[in-house]
Coordinates of C-alpha atoms and ligand atoms in Angstrom, one line a residue:
M1 CA 132.3 68.0 140.6
P2 CA 133.3 69.1 137.1
Q3 CA 130.5 70.0 134.7
L4 CA 129.4 68.4 131.5
A5 CA 129.6 70.5 128.4
S6 CA 126.6 72.7 127.7
R7 CA 125.8 71.0 124.4
I8 CA 124.9 67.9 126.4
G9 CA 122.1 69.8 128.2
R10 CA 120.8 70.9 124.8
A11 CA 120.6 67.4 123.2
K12 CA 117.5 65.6 124.5
P13 CA 117.0 61.9 124.7
S14 CA 114.9 60.7 121.8
A15 CA 111.1 60.8 122.5
I16 CA 110.7 57.9 120.1
M17 CA 113.0 55.8 122.3
Q18 CA 111.1 56.8 125.4
I19 CA 107.8 55.4 124.0
A20 CA 109.6 52.3 122.8
E21 CA 111.0 51.8 126.3
K22 CA 107.6 52.2 127.9
A23 CA 106.2 49.7 125.4
K24 CA 109.0 47.3 126.2
R25 CA 108.4 47.6 129.9
L26 CA 104.6 46.9 129.5
K27 CA 105.5 43.9 127.4
A28 CA 107.9 42.6 130.0
E29 CA 105.0 42.9 132.5
G30 CA 103.1 40.5 130.3
R31 CA 100.9 43.0 128.4
D32 CA 100.0 42.2 124.8
I33 CA 101.7 45.2 123.0
I34 CA 101.7 46.0 119.4
S35 CA 104.4 48.5 118.5
F36 CA 103.9 51.1 115.8
S37 CA 106.6 53.2 117.4
I38 CA 110.1 52.8 116.0
G39 CA 110.9 53.1 112.4
V40 CA 112.9 50.0 111.9
P41 CA 112.4 47.7 108.9
N42 CA 111.0 44.3 109.8
F43 CA 113.1 42.4 107.3
L44 CA 116.6 41.1 106.7
P45 CA 118.9 41.7 103.7
G46 CA 119.3 38.8 101.2
E47 CA 121.6 35.9 102.0
H48 CA 124.3 37.3 99.6
V49 CA 124.8 40.2 102.1
Y50 CA 125.6 37.7 104.9
E51 CA 127.9 35.7 102.7
A52 CA 129.9 38.8 101.7
A53 CA 130.2 39.7 105.4
R54 CA 131.3 36.2 106.3
N55 CA 133.9 36.3 103.5
A56 CA 135.2 39.6 104.8
L57 CA 135.4 38.1 108.2
S58 CA 137.5 35.2 107.1
H59 CA 139.8 37.4 104.9
D60 CA 139.6 40.5 107.0
S61 CA 143.0 42.3 106.9
G62 CA 142.0 44.0 110.1
Q63 CA 143.8 47.1 109.1
Y64 CA 142.6 50.7 109.1
G65 CA 140.6 51.5 105.9
S66 CA 139.9 54.5 103.8
N67 CA 138.5 57.6 105.5
R68 CA 136.2 58.1 102.5
G69 CA 135.1 54.5 102.3
A70 CA 136.7 51.6 100.4
D71 CA 136.9 52.2 96.6
A72 CA 134.8 49.1 95.9
M73 CA 132.0 50.5 98.2
I74 CA 132.1 54.0 96.8
D75 CA 132.0 52.6 93.3
A76 CA 129.0 50.4 94.3
F77 CA 127.3 53.6 95.7
L78 CA 128.0 55.5 92.5
E79 CA 126.4 52.7 90.5
H80 CA 123.4 52.7 92.8
I81 CA 122.9 56.5 92.6
G82 CA 123.3 56.3 88.9
K83 CA 120.2 54.1 88.8
L84 CA 118.4 56.9 90.7
G85 CA 119.3 59.3 87.9
L86 CA 122.1 60.9 89.9
T87 CA 124.9 60.8 87.4
G88 CA 128.1 62.6 86.7
Y89 CA 129.6 62.0 90.2
G90 CA 133.0 60.4 90.9
R91 CA 134.6 59.0 94.0
V92 CA 135.8 62.5 94.9
N93 CA 132.2 63.6 95.3
C94 CA 131.3 60.8 97.8
A95 CA 131.9 59.9 101.4
S96 CA 130.6 57.3 103.7
G97 CA 129.7 57.3 107.4
V98 CA 128.4 55.2 110.3
G99 CA 124.8 55.5 109.0
A100 CA 123.1 58.5 107.5
K101 CA 122.8 60.0 111.0
H102 CA 126.6 60.2 111.2
V103 CA 126.8 61.6 107.7
L104 CA 124.3 64.3 108.7
Y105 CA 126.3 65.1 111.9
N106 CA 129.5 65.4 109.7
L107 CA 127.6 67.7 107.4
G108 CA 126.5 69.8 110.3
E109 CA 130.1 70.2 111.4
A110 CA 131.3 70.7 107.9
L111 CA 128.8 73.4 106.8
L112 CA 127.6 75.2 109.9
D113 CA 129.6 77.6 112.0
E114 CA 128.3 78.5 115.5
G115 CA 125.3 80.9 115.1
D116 CA 124.7 80.0 111.4
T117 CA 121.1 79.2 110.5
I118 CA 119.8 75.8 109.2
A119 CA 116.3 75.9 107.9
F120 CA 114.1 72.8 107.5
P121 CA 110.4 71.9 107.2
T122 CA 108.3 70.8 110.1
P123 CA 107.4 68.0 110.7
Y124 CA 111.0 67.0 110.8
W125 CA 113.0 63.9 111.7
T126 CA 113.9 64.4 115.4
S127 CA 117.7 64.3 115.1
Y128 CA 117.8 67.4 112.8
L129 CA 117.1 69.5 115.9
D130 CA 119.8 67.8 117.9
I131 CA 122.4 68.0 115.2
A132 CA 121.7 71.8 114.9
E133 CA 121.9 72.1 118.7
I134 CA 125.1 70.2 119.0
V135 CA 126.9 72.3 116.4
N136 CA 125.3 75.4 118.0
A137 CA 123.5 76.5 114.9
K138 CA 120.2 78.5 114.8
V139 CA 117.2 76.7 113.6
E140 CA 114.5 78.2 111.3
L141 CA 111.5 75.9 111.2
L142 CA 109.2 76.0 108.1
P143 CA 105.8 74.8 109.2
C144 CA 104.1 72.5 106.8
P145 CA 100.7 71.6 108.5
P146 CA 98.3 68.8 107.4
E147 CA 96.3 71.4 105.5
Q148 CA 99.1 71.6 103.0
D149 CA 99.7 67.8 103.1
Y150 CA 102.8 68.4 105.2
K151 CA 104.6 69.7 102.1
L152 CA 106.7 72.8 101.7
T153 CA 105.4 75.3 99.2
P154 CA 107.7 77.3 96.8
A155 CA 106.5 80.5 98.4
Q156 CA 107.6 79.3 101.9
L157 CA 110.9 78.2 100.5
D158 CA 111.4 81.5 98.8
A159 CA 110.7 83.4 102.0
A160 CA 113.1 81.1 104.0
L161 CA 116.0 81.3 101.5
A162 CA 115.7 85.1 101.1
K163 CA 117.0 85.2 104.7
K164 CA 120.1 83.4 103.5
P165 CA 120.4 80.4 105.9
R166 CA 123.7 78.6 105.5
V167 CA 121.9 75.3 105.1
F168 CA 118.5 74.2 103.9
L169 CA 117.8 70.6 104.9
F170 CA 115.1 68.7 103.0
N171 CA 113.8 65.2 103.6
N172 CA 112.0 63.2 100.8
P173 CA 110.3 60.7 101.3
S174 CA 109.6 62.1 104.8
N175 CA 109.9 60.6 108.2
P176 CA 107.5 61.2 110.0
T177 CA 104.8 62.0 107.4
G178 CA 105.6 59.5 104.6
M179 CA 104.9 62.3 102.1
V180 CA 106.7 62.2 98.7
Y181 CA 107.2 65.3 96.5
T182 CA 106.1 64.8 92.8
R183 CA 108.4 65.8 90.0
E184 CA 106.4 69.0 89.5
E185 CA 106.7 69.9 93.1
I186 CA 110.5 69.3 93.1
D187 CA 110.8 71.3 89.9
A188 CA 109.1 74.3 91.5
L189 CA 111.2 74.1 94.6
A190 CA 114.4 73.7 92.6
E191 CA 113.5 76.8 90.6
V192 CA 113.4 78.8 93.9
I193 CA 116.7 77.3 95.0
T194 CA 118.5 78.5 91.9
K195 CA 117.7 82.1 93.0
Y196 CA 119.7 81.8 96.2
P197 CA 123.3 80.7 95.6
D198 CA 124.5 81.3 99.2
T199 CA 122.7 78.3 100.7
W200 CA 123.9 74.7 100.9
I201 CA 121.0 72.2 100.2
I202 CA 121.1 68.8 102.0
T203 CA 118.6 66.3 100.7
D204 CA 118.1 63.5 103.2
D205 CA 116.6 60.9 100.9
I206 CA 117.3 57.7 102.7
Y207 CA 113.8 56.3 101.8
N208 CA 114.3 56.8 98.1
K209 CA 113.6 53.2 97.3
M210 CA 110.3 53.2 99.3
V211 CA 108.1 55.2 96.9
F212 CA 104.6 54.1 96.0
D213 CA 101.9 54.7 93.4
G214 CA 104.4 55.2 90.6
V215 CA 105.3 58.7 91.9
G216 CA 109.0 58.1 91.6
Y217 CA 111.9 59.6 93.5
H218 CA 113.0 63.0 92.5
N219 CA 115.9 65.3 93.6
F220 CA 116.5 69.0 92.9
V221 CA 119.5 68.0 90.7
H222 CA 117.1 66.1 88.4
S223 CA 115.3 69.3 87.8
R224 CA 118.3 71.6 87.7
P225 CA 121.6 69.8 87.2
E226 CA 123.6 73.0 87.8
L227 CA 122.5 72.6 91.5
K228 CA 125.0 69.8 91.8
D229 CA 127.5 72.4 93.0
R230 CA 125.6 72.8 96.3
V231 CA 123.1 70.0 96.7
I232 CA 124.3 67.2 99.0
F233 CA 122.4 63.9 98.6
V234 CA 122.4 61.7 101.7
D235 CA 121.5 58.0 101.5
S236 CA 121.7 54.9 103.8
L237 CA 121.3 51.2 103.7
S238 CA 119.3 51.1 107.0
K239 CA 115.7 51.4 105.9
T240 CA 115.7 50.2 102.3
Y241 CA 118.0 47.2 102.6
G242 CA 116.9 46.2 106.1
M243 CA 120.3 46.9 107.5
P244 CA 120.0 49.5 110.3
G245 CA 122.5 47.9 112.6
W246 CA 125.2 47.6 109.9
R247 CA 125.6 51.3 110.1
V248 CA 126.3 52.4 106.6
G249 CA 125.4 55.8 105.2
F250 CA 126.6 57.9 102.3
M251 CA 126.7 61.3 100.7
A252 CA 127.2 62.5 97.2
G253 CA 127.8 66.2 96.4
P254 CA 130.4 68.8 95.7
E255 CA 134.0 67.7 96.0
S256 CA 134.8 70.2 98.7
V257 CA 132.0 68.9 100.9
A258 CA 132.9 65.3 100.4
Q259 CA 136.5 66.1 101.3
A260 CA 135.4 67.9 104.5
V261 CA 133.4 64.8 105.5
V262 CA 136.4 62.6 104.7
T263 CA 138.6 64.9 106.9
L264 CA 136.0 64.7 109.8
N265 CA 135.9 60.9 109.3
S266 CA 139.7 60.8 109.6
N267 CA 139.4 62.5 113.0
H268 CA 136.2 60.9 114.3
I269 CA 136.0 57.3 113.1
T270 CA 138.8 56.6 110.6
N271 CA 136.6 54.3 108.6
I272 CA 133.4 52.2 108.8
P273 CA 134.2 48.6 109.6
E274 CA 135.5 46.3 106.9
I275 CA 132.7 43.8 107.4
A276 CA 130.0 46.4 107.0
T277 CA 131.8 47.6 103.9
A278 CA 131.7 44.2 102.3
A279 CA 128.0 43.8 103.2
A280 CA 127.3 47.2 101.7
V281 CA 128.9 46.3 98.4
A282 CA 126.9 43.1 98.3
A283 CA 123.6 44.9 99.1
L284 CA 124.2 47.7 96.5
T285 CA 125.4 45.5 93.7
G286 CA 123.6 42.2 94.4
P287 CA 119.9 41.2 93.7
Q288 CA 117.5 44.0 94.5
D289 CA 114.5 41.7 95.1
V290 CA 114.3 42.4 98.9
P291 CA 113.9 46.2 98.7
Q292 CA 111.5 45.8 95.7
A293 CA 109.3 43.2 97.5
K294 CA 109.3 45.3 100.7
C295 CA 108.3 48.4 98.8
A296 CA 105.3 46.5 97.4
E297 CA 104.5 45.2 100.9
F298 CA 104.7 48.6 102.5
Q299 CA 102.4 50.1 99.9
A300 CA 99.8 47.4 100.7
K301 CA 100.2 48.1 104.4
R302 CA 99.8 51.9 103.8
D303 CA 96.5 51.1 102.1
Q304 CA 95.4 49.0 105.0
V305 CA 96.2 51.8 107.6
M306 CA 94.7 54.5 105.4
E307 CA 91.4 52.7 105.0
V308 CA 90.9 52.7 108.7
M309 CA 92.2 56.3 109.3
N310 CA 90.0 57.7 106.6
A311 CA 86.9 56.1 108.2
I312 CA 87.5 57.6 111.7
P313 CA 85.4 60.8 112.1
G314 CA 87.5 63.9 112.8
V315 CA 90.8 62.4 111.7
V316 CA 92.6 64.2 108.9
C317 CA 95.2 62.0 107.3
P318 CA 97.1 63.2 104.3
R319 CA 97.9 60.1 102.1
P320 CA 101.6 59.1 102.3
Q321 CA 103.3 57.8 99.2
G322 CA 106.5 56.5 100.6
A323 CA 108.7 55.4 103.6
F324 CA 106.6 53.4 106.1
Y325 CA 104.8 56.0 108.2
V326 CA 101.3 57.4 108.5
F327 CA 100.9 60.7 110.3
P328 CA 97.2 61.4 111.2
D329 CA 96.1 64.7 112.6
I330 CA 94.4 63.6 115.9
S331 CA 93.8 67.1 117.3
S332 CA 90.0 66.7 117.2
T333 CA 90.4 64.4 120.2
F334 CA 92.1 67.0 122.4
G335 CA 89.7 67.9 125.3
K336 CA 88.0 64.6 125.2
T337 CA 88.1 61.8 127.8
H338 CA 88.7 58.1 127.3
G339 CA 85.5 56.4 128.7
P340 CA 86.9 53.1 130.0
T341 CA 89.9 54.5 131.8
G342 CA 88.4 58.0 132.6
K343 CA 91.7 59.6 131.4
A344 CA 91.6 63.0 129.9
I345 CA 93.3 63.7 126.5
A346 CA 94.7 67.2 126.5
N347 CA 97.4 66.7 123.8
D348 CA 99.3 64.3 121.5
V349 CA 101.4 63.0 124.4
D350 CA 98.3 62.1 126.5
F351 CA 96.8 60.5 123.4
C352 CA 99.7 58.2 122.8
S353 CA 100.2 57.5 126.5
V354 CA 96.5 56.5 127.2
L355 CA 96.4 54.6 123.9
L356 CA 99.4 52.6 125.0
E357 CA 98.0 51.9 128.5
A358 CA 94.4 51.2 127.4
K359 CA 95.0 49.3 124.1
G360 CA 98.6 48.2 124.2
V361 CA 99.4 50.1 121.0
A362 CA 102.6 52.2 120.9
C363 CA 102.6 55.2 118.5
V364 CA 104.8 58.3 118.7
P365 CA 103.4 61.8 119.7
G366 CA 103.8 64.2 116.8
S367 CA 105.4 66.8 119.1
A368 CA 108.6 64.6 118.8
F369 CA 108.7 65.8 115.2
G370 CA 107.5 69.3 115.8
E371 CA 103.8 68.7 115.0
P372 CA 101.8 68.4 118.2
R373 CA 98.5 67.9 116.4
A374 CA 99.6 64.5 115.0
M375 CA 100.9 61.1 115.9
R376 CA 103.2 58.8 113.9
I377 CA 102.2 55.2 113.1
S378 CA 105.2 53.2 111.8
Y379 CA 103.7 50.2 110.0
T380 CA 106.7 47.9 109.7
C381 CA 105.4 45.4 112.3
P382 CA 104.8 41.8 111.3
T383 CA 101.9 41.7 108.9
P384 CA 99.6 39.6 111.2
Q385 CA 99.8 42.4 113.9
L386 CA 98.8 45.3 111.6
A387 CA 95.1 44.7 111.3
P388 CA 94.5 44.1 115.1
G389 CA 96.7 47.1 115.9
I390 CA 94.9 49.4 113.7
E391 CA 91.5 48.0 114.9
R392 CA 92.6 48.8 118.5
I393 CA 93.3 52.4 117.4
R394 CA 89.9 52.6 115.8
E395 CA 88.2 51.3 119.0
F396 CA 90.2 53.8 121.0
F397 CA 88.9 56.7 119.0
A398 CA 85.3 55.3 119.4
E399 CA 85.8 55.3 123.2
L400 CA 86.6 59.0 123.4
A401 CA 83.9 61.4 124.3
Ligands
PMP501 N1 117.2 60.4 108.1 C1 115.9 60.0 108.3 C2 114.8 60.8 107.7 C3 115.7 58.9 109.1 O1 114.4 58.5 109.3 C4 116.7 58.2 109.7 C5 116.5 57.0 110.6 N2 115.4 57.0 111.3 C6 118.0 58.6 109.4 C7 118.2 59.7 108.6 C8 119.3 57.9 110.0 O2 119.4 56.7 109.4 P1 120.7 55.8 109.6 O3 120.2 54.5 110.3 O4 121.3 55.5 108.3 O5 121.6 56.5 110.5

């Protein structure tokens, strides 16, 4: 029997999908399951997006498209990032992909040779590790525990960049923690980055429209515009426009990097589908009331989750200010037993598994994101499920001894 390539052994199936699958199975068995596990938005884009897609369908030329992305879509993206204060970019600085995940894979291939180092903070979005492993890069994890609000400090970044990694990958707002860096914090990190010209900086900022409490979205190039020659901004329609299945992602950065992504596209995918392209133009240039309303809804849901988390003895839960995740430190429960089922909780995986079995609530163990003391609650479920789901978690904590 011939063998699979070694990279397949290194890439692991997503732990998030495993929990989601278990929740699905229990649901099929008739259990009442509330899912806080996968990070999918619970809303649809506005009608104008469907209309644009339908129009594209009826007039679809059906031919291959641009490897970069259609001009109209890239122009719409440029207009969109201009509103985020990311100005001075042209079409040559941009590229699209089949979601931000694909853009990030392309960047991994474009920037990392085998054995090069990519540094990123922990907790991290799960696919970062897999991307590094598939391109055979070395990973340097920068631990950001709950005691420092899951945020990277300038001193940590300084120490990491002094080792000259090829790439530093930064995610703001964060999945899984929901933390958002303030302008002052971004300024301080940008200051450090200016000292180390040999490192590419990728900012995965796909939740940039989901920021609460007036904190605002900030990028290193806002602080230090000269960093535009090595900061690569990554964006997506998945989370903020409620369009995960349409598979549209983008990057804006140095021309050479955009061109490398275009070249990879020409070899991997040719172009993202024409229908998704038309939908993307409509989403980016049309009414913005859906993302705005959702941001307000998520802020209210964050408050609801935090109120309960803060009241549970022993739980440390830094207050998220973006995305749609809460990431409580549940490590005070390790070593306890769940009274009603008699099951022991040794770690985050046990916690989430017994919680799912006993209470029918699916959350993701923090170890999936490199922080085994925590678990991730994704609060995009339908609003009527949120209060009962959180109440079940509260009860579960109360049943541990
Ligand atoms: N980056 C982060 C931080 C994410 O949370 C996700 C999706 N979970 C992605 C990238 C990938 O998004 P897309 O659907 O655009 O591929």
